Short mmCIF file of C-alpha atoms in Angstrom, two decimals:
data_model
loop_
_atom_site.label_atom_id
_atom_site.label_comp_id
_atom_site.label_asym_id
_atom_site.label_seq_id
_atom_site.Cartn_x
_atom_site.Cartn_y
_atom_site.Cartn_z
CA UNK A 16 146.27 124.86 85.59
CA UNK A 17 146.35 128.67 86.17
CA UNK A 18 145.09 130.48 89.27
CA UNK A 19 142.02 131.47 87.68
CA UNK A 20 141.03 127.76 86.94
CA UNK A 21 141.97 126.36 89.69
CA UNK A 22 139.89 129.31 91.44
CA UNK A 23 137.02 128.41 89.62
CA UNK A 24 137.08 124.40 90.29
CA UNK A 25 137.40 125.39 94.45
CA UNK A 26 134.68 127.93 93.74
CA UNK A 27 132.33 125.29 91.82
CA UNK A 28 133.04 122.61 94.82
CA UNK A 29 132.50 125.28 97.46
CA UNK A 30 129.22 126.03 95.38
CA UNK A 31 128.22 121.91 95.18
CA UNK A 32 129.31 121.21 98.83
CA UNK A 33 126.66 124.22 100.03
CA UNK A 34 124.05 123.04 98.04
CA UNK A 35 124.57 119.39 99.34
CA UNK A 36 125.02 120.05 103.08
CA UNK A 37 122.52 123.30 103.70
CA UNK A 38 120.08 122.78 101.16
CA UNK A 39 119.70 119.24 100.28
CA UNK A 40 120.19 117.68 103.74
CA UNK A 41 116.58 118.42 104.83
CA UNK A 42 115.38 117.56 101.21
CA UNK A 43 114.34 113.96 100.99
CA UNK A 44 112.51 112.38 97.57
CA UNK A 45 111.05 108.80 98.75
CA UNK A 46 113.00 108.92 102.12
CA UNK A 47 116.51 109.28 99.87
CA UNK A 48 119.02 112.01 99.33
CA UNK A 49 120.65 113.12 96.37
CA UNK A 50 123.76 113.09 95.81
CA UNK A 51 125.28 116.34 94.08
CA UNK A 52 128.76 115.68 95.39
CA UNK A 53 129.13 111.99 93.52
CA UNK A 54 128.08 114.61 90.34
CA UNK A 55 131.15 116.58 90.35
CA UNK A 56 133.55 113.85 89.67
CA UNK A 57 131.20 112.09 87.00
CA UNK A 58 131.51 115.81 85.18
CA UNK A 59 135.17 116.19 85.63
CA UNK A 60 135.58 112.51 83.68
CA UNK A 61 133.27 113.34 81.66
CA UNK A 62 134.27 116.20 80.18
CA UNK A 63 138.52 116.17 81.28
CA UNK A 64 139.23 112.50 81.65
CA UNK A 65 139.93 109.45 83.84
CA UNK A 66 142.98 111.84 85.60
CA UNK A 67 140.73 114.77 86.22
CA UNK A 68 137.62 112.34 87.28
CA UNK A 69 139.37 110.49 89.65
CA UNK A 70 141.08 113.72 91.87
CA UNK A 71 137.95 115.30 91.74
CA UNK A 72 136.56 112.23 93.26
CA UNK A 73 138.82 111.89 96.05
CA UNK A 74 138.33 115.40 97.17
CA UNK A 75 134.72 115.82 97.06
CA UNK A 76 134.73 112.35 98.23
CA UNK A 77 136.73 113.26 101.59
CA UNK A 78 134.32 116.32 101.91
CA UNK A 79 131.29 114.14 102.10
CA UNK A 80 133.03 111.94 104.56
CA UNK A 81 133.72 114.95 106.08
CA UNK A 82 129.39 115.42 107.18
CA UNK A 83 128.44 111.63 107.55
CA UNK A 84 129.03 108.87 110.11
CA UNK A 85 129.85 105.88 107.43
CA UNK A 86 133.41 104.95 107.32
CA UNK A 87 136.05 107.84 106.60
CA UNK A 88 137.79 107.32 103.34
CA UNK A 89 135.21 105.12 101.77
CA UNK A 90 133.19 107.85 100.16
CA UNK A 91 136.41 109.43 98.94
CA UNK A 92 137.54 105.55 97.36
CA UNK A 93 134.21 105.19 95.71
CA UNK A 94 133.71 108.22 94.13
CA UNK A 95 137.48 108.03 93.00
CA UNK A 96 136.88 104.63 91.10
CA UNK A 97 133.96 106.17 89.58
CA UNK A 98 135.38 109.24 88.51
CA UNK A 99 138.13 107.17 86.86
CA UNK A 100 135.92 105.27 85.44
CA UNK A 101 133.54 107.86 83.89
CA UNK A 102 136.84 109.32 82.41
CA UNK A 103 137.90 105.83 80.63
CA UNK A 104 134.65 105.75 78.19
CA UNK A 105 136.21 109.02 76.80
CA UNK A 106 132.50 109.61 75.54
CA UNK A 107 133.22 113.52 75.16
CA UNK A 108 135.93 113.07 72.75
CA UNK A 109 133.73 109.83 70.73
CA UNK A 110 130.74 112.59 70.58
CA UNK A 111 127.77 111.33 70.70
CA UNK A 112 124.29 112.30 70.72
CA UNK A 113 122.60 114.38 73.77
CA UNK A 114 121.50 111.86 75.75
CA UNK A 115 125.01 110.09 76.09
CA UNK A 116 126.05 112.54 79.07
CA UNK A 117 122.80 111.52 81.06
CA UNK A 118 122.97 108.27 80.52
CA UNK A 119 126.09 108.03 81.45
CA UNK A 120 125.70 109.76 84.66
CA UNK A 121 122.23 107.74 85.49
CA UNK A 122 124.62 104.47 85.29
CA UNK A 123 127.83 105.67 86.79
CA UNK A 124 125.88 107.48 90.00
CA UNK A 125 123.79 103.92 90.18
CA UNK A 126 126.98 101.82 90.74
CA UNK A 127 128.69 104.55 92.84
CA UNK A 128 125.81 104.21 95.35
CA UNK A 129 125.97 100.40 95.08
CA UNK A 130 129.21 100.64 95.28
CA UNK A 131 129.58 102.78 98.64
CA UNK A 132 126.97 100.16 100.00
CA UNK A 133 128.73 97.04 99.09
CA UNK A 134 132.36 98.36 100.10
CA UNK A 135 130.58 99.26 103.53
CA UNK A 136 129.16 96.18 104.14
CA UNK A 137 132.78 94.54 102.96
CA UNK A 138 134.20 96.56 106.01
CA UNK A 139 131.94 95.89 108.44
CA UNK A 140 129.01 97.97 107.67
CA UNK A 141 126.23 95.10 106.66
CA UNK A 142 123.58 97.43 107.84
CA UNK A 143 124.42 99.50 104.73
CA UNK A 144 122.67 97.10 102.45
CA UNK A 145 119.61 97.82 103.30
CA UNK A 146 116.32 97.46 101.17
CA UNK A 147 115.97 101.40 101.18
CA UNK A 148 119.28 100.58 99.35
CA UNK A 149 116.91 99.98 95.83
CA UNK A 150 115.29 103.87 95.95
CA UNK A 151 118.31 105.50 97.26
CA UNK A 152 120.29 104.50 93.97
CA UNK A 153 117.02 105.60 91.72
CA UNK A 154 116.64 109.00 92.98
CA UNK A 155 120.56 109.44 93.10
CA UNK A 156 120.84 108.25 89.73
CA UNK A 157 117.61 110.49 88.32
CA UNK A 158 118.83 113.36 90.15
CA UNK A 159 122.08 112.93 88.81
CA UNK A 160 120.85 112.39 85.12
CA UNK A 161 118.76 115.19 85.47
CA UNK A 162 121.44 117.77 86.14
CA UNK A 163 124.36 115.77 84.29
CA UNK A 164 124.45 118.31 81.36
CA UNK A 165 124.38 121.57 82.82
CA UNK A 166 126.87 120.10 85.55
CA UNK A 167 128.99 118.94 82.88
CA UNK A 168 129.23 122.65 81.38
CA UNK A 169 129.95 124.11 84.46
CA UNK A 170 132.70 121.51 84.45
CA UNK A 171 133.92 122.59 80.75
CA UNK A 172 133.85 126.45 81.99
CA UNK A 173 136.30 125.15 85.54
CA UNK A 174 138.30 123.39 83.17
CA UNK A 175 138.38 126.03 80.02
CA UNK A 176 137.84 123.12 77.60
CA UNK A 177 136.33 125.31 75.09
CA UNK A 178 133.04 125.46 74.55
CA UNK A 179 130.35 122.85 72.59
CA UNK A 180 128.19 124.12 70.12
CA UNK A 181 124.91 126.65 71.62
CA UNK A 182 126.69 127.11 74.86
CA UNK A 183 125.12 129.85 76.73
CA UNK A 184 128.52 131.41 78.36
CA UNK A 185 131.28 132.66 76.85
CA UNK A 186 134.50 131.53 78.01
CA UNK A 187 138.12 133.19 79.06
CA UNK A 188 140.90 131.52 77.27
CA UNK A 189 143.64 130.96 79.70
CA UNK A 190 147.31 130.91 78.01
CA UNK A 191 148.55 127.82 79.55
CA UNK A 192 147.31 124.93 77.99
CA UNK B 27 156.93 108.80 74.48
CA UNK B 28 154.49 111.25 74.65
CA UNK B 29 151.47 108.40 74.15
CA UNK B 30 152.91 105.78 76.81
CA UNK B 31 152.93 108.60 79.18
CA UNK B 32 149.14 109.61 78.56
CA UNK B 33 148.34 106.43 78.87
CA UNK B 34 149.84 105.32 82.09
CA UNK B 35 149.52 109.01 84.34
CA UNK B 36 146.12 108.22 85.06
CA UNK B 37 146.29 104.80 85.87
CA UNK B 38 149.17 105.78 87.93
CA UNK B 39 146.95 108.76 89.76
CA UNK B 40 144.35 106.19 90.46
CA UNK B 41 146.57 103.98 91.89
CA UNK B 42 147.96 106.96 94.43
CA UNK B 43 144.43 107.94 94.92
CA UNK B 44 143.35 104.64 96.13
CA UNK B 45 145.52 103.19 97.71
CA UNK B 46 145.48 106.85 99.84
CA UNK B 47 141.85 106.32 100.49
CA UNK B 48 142.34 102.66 101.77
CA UNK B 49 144.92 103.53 104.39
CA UNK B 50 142.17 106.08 105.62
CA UNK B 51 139.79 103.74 105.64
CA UNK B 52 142.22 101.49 107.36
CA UNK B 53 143.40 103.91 110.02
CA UNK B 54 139.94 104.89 110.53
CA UNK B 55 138.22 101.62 110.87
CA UNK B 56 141.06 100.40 113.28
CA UNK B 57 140.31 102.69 115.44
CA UNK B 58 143.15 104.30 116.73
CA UNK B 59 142.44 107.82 114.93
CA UNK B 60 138.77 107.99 116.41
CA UNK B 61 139.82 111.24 118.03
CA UNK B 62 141.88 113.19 115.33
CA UNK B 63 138.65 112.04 112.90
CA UNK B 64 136.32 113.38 115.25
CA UNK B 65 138.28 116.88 116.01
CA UNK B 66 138.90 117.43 111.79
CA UNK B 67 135.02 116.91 111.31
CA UNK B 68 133.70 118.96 114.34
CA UNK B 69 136.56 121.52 112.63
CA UNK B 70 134.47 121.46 109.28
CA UNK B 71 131.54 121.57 111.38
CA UNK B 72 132.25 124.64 112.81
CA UNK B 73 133.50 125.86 109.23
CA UNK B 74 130.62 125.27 107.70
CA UNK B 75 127.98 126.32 110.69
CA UNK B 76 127.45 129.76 109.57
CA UNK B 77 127.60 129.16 105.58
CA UNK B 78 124.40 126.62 107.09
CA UNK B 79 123.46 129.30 109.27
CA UNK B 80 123.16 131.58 106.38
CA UNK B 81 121.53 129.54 104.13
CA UNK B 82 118.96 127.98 106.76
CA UNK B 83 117.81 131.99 107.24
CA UNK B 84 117.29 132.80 103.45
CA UNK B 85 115.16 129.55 102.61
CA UNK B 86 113.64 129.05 105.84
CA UNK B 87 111.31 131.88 105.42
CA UNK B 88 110.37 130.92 102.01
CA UNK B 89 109.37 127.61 103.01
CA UNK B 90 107.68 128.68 105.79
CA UNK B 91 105.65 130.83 103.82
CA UNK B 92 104.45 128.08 101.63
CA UNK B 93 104.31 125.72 104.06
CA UNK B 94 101.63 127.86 105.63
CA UNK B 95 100.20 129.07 102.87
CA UNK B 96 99.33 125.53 101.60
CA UNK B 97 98.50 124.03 104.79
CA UNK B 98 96.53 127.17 106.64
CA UNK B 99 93.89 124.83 107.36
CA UNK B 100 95.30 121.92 108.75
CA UNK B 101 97.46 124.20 110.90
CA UNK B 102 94.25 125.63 112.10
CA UNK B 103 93.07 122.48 112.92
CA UNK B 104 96.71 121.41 114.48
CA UNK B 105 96.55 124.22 116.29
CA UNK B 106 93.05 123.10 118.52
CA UNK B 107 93.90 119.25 118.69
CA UNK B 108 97.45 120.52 120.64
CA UNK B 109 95.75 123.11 122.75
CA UNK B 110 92.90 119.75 123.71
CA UNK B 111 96.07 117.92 124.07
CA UNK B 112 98.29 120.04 125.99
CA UNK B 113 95.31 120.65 129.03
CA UNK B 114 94.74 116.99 129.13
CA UNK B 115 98.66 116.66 129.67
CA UNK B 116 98.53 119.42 132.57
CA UNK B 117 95.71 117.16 134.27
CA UNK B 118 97.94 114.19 133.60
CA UNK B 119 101.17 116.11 134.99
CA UNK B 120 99.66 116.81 138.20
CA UNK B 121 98.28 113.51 138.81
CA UNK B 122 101.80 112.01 138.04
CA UNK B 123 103.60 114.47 140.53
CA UNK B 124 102.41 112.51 142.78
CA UNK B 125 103.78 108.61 141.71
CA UNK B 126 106.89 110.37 140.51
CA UNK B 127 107.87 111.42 144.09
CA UNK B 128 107.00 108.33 145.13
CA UNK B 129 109.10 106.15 142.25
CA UNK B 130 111.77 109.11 142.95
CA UNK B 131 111.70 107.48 146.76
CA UNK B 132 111.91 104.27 145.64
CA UNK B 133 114.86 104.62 143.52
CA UNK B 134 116.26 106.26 146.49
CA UNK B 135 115.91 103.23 148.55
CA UNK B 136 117.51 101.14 145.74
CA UNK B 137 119.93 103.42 145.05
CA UNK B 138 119.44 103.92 141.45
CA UNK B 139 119.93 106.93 139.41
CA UNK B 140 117.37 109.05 138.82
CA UNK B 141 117.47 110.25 134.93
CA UNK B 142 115.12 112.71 135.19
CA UNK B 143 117.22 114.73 137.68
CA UNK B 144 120.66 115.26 134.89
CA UNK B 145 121.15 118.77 133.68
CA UNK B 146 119.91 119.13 129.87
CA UNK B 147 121.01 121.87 127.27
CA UNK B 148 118.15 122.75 124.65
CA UNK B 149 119.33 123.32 121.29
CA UNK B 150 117.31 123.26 117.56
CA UNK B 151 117.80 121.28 115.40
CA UNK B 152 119.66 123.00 112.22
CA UNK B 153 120.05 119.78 109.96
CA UNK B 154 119.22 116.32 109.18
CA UNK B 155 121.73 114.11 107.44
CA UNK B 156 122.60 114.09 103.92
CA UNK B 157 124.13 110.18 104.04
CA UNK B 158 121.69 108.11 102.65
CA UNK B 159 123.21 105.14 105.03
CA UNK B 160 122.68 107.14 108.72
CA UNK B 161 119.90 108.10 110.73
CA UNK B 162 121.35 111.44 112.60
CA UNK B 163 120.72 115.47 112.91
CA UNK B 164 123.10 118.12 113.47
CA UNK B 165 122.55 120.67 116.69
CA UNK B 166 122.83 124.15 116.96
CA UNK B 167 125.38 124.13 119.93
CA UNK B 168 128.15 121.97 120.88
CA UNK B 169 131.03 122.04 123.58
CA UNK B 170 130.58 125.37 124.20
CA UNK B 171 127.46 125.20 125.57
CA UNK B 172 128.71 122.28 127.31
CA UNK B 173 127.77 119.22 124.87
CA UNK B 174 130.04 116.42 124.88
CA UNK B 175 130.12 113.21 122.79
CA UNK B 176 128.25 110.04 124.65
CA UNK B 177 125.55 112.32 125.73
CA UNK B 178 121.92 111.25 125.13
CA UNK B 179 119.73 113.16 123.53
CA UNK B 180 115.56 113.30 124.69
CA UNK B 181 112.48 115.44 122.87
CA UNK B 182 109.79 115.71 125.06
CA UNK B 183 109.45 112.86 126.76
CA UNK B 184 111.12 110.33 124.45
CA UNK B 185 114.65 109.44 123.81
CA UNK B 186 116.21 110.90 120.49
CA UNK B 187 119.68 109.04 120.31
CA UNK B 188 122.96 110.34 121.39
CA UNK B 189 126.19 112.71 120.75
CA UNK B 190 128.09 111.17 118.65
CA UNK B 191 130.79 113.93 117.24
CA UNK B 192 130.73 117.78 119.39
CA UNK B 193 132.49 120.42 118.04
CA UNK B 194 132.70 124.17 119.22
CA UNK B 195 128.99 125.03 118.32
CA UNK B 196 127.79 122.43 116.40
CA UNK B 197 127.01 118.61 117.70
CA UNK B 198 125.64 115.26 115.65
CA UNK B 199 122.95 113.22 117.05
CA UNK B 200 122.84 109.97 116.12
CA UNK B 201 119.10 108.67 116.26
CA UNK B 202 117.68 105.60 117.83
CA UNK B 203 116.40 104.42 114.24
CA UNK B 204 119.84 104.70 113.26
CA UNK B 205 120.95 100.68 112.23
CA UNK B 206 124.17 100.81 114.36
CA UNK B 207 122.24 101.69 117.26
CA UNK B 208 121.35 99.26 120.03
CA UNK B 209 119.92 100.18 123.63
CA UNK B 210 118.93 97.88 126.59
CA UNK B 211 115.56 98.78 127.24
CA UNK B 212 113.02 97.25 130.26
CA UNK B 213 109.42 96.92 129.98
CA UNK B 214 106.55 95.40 131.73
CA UNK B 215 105.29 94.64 135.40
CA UNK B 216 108.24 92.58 135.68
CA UNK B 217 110.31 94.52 134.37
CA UNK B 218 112.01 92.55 131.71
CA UNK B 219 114.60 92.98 129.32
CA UNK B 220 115.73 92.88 125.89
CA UNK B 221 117.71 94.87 123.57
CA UNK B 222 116.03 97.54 121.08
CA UNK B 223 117.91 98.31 117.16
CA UNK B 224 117.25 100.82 114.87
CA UNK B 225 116.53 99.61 111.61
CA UNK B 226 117.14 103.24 109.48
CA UNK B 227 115.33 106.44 108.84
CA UNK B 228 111.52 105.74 109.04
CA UNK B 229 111.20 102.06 110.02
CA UNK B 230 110.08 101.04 113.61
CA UNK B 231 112.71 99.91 116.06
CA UNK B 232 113.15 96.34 116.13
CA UNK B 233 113.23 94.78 119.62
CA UNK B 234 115.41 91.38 120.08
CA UNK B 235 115.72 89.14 122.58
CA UNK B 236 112.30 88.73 124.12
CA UNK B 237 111.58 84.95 124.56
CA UNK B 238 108.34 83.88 123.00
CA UNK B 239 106.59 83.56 126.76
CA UNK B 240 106.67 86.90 127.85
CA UNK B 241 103.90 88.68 127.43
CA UNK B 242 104.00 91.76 125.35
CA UNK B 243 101.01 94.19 125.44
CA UNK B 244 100.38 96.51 121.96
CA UNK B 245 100.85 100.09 123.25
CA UNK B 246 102.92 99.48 125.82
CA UNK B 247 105.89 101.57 126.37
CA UNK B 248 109.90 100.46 126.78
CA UNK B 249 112.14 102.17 128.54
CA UNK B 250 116.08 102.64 128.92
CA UNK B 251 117.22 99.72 131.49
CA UNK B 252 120.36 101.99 132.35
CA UNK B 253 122.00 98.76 133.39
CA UNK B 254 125.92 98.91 134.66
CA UNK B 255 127.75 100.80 132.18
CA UNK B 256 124.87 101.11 129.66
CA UNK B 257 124.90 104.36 127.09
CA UNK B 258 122.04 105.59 128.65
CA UNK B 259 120.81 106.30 131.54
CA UNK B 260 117.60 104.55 133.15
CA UNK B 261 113.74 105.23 132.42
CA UNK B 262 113.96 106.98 129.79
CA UNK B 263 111.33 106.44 127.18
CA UNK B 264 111.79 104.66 123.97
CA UNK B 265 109.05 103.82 122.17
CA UNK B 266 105.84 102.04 122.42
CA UNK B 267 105.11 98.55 121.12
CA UNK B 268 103.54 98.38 117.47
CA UNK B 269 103.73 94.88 116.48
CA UNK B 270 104.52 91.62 118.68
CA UNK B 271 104.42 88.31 117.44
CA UNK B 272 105.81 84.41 117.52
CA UNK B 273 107.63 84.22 114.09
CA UNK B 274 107.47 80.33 113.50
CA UNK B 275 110.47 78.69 114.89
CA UNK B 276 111.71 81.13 116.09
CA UNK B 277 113.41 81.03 119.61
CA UNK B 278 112.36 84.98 120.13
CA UNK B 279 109.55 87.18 119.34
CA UNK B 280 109.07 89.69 116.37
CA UNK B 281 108.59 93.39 118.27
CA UNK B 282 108.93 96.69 116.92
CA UNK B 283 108.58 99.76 118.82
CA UNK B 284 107.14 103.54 117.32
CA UNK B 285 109.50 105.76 118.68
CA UNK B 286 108.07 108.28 121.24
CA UNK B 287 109.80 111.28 120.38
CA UNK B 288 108.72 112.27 116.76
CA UNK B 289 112.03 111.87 115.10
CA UNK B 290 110.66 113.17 111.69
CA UNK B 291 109.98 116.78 112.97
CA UNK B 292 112.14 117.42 115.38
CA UNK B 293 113.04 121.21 116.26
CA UNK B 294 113.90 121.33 119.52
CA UNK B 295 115.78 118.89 121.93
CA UNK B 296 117.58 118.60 125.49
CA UNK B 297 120.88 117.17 125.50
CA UNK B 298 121.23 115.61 128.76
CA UNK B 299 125.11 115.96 130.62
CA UNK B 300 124.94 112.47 131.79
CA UNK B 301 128.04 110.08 131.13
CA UNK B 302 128.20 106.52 131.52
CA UNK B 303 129.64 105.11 135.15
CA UNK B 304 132.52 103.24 133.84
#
């Protein structure tokens, strides 16, 4: 990974974590939160693998600890094992048609939120499954679907994977790859 | 070669990745690294306070502007219930001066402490959480001003929750609705007790531990019991009572409180420097 990349992944998580913690914390749909930081590493599998998934998920996991009161670490396991986990369908080298990369993030940021709450409760935490539990994982999981694809290209451009067909930027090719 | 090693670097990663995020969950959870957790996120707190600050100023405007614009009326009409309120609230100050210095001399005789005497810091409120699993704000101000973790939190007349992590200019409150919150509180003529728990964002506070014979009046209002080495100190106001009830077979009854303070607009609180006597 050159400078330049690696610039551009700490600039798109800079750019994710602002969004989540200034803008989104006084934003509430149905008394729930999205999630934009549980995104990032759904993209990075999705588009650069299980590898790629699951470190993006452990940092922007440990940033979102980072801002909450829930266990330390647990946001940063979760969102690891999904990242991973993303990554292993290998969906963007199968192809597929458009609606795969929603769907896929719809499902994976549904059992990331589950997830968190069960692994909460497992250490301690039972107040975290809560019936608010039920609308927190649909609006995550909407959300989530709803910006999977452009997420996912901004993911491509942090990467340099090339570009898919009718992309609207035009990307630098970096010389180690 | 080549394949085996594509194949097994990620499982591999994973492995490192988890099993690093279990021993933080581990050292974490056993408690020993309360402190170092607490100092690295007051740290990002007071990284992050003026990238918040800055975006707070560029969309709070906007909103504001169509906030008002689409409710001009009802602000209007805001606007004349408070000003009704607030002069029925000076008559009703005045005519409490009066039993306050009296309770004041009371608590004097029993040698009590008197809550309403602590120092308070105001501060605005700049955030509310973005977990989906805690009930808490962030403040505007934290040691600097002279905020310290432990210290409770009041809005007007009610109690908001407490400091849970200070850093240099930033603190996080976490609320009474919060679930991992639980304060003694002490209601009634008789002054009896029981213990009130958040139940999240939005829900009433449940009230436990109230046996099925005491009465308990809709309305009426709980406050902190500040009992020996309670979180709180005493008389502070909770909430009042919204439901009571006798669940069948059930050895205590089913109360839940409406929070006084109006913990879904706050803007401006007191932090109160009071600490627990140990």
């Amino acid at each position: 990974m050159t400078a330049l990349l690696r610039g551009r992944v700490i600039l798109l998580v800079a750019v994710v974590l602002t969004i989540q913690e200034a803008l989104l914390a006084g934003l509430k749909i149905r008394g729930a939160h999205p999630d934009l930081l549980l995104l990032l590493p759904i993209a990075f599998g999705l588009v650069g693998g299980s590898e790629r998934g699951a470190a993006m998920g452990f940092v922007t996991g440990l940033l979102a600890d980072l801002f909450v009161g829930t266990p330390f670490g647990l946001s940063a396991l979760v969102y690891t094992l999904v990242g991973f986990g993303v990554g292993m369908t290998e969906s963007d080298r199968v192809g597929g048609g458009w609606w795969i990369t929603p769907l896929i993030a719809t499902s994976a940021s549904a059992a990331g939120v589950l997830l968190f709450a069960g692994l909460g409760a497992a250490v301690g935490e039972g107040q975290m499954l809560h019936e608010h539990l039920v609308t927190v994982t649909i609006v995550v999981a909407v959300v989530n679907g709803l910006l999977a694809a452009p997420t996912a290209r901004l993911a491509r451009w942090a990467m340099d994977l090339g570009r898919p067909a009718g992309s609207w930027y035009t990307p630098v090719r970096s010389e180690s790859r | 070669m080549a394949l085996t090693r594509r194949s097994t670097r990620p499982r591999f990663t994973l492995l490192l990745l988890v099993l690093a995020a279990v021993t933080i969950i581990t050292i974490a959870y056993r408690g020993h690294a309360d402190s170092v957790i607490n100092s690295i996120k007051g740290d990002a707190l007071d990284a992050f306070a003026p990238v918040q600050s800055a975006v707070g100023d560029v969309t709070r405007p906007i909103g504001n502007f169509f906030d008002g614009a689409a409710h001009y009326g009802s602000l209007q009409s805001e606007n004349a219930r408070l000003r009704a309120e607030n002069s029925r609230l000076q008559t009703q100050a005045l005519q409490s001066a009066d039993a306050q210095s009296s309770y004041q001399a009371l608590l004097k005789t029993l040698n009590l402490p008197w809550a309403q005497n602590v120092p308070t810091v105001p501060a605005e409120v700049v955030s509310n959480s973005s977990s989906n699993f805690e009930a808490s704000i962030q403040l505007n101000k934290g040691r600097d001003a002279g905020i310290d973790t432990g210290m409770p939190v009041v809005s007007g007349s009610g109690l908001v929750g407490r400091v849970v992590v200070a850093s240099r200019s930033r603190s996080t409150v976490l609320l009474i609705t919060d679930p991992t919150s639980n304060i003694g509180v002490r209601f009634g003529p008789a002054g009896d007790l029981a213990v009130a728990a958040g139940q999240g964002t939005g829900s009433p506070v449940r009230v436990d531990l109230i046996p099925p014979q005491v009465p308990v009046d809709k309305g009426e209002l709980m406050l902190t019991s500040g009992l020996q080495q309670s979180i709180y100190p005493p008389g502070v106001p909770i909430g009042t009572v919204l439901t009571s009830g006798v669940p069948r077979g059930s050895f205590q009854q089913a109360v839940t409180l409406a929070p006084v303070a109006d913990l879904a607009h706050l803007q401006f609180v007191a932090v109160m420097q009071w600490a627990p006597k140990s």
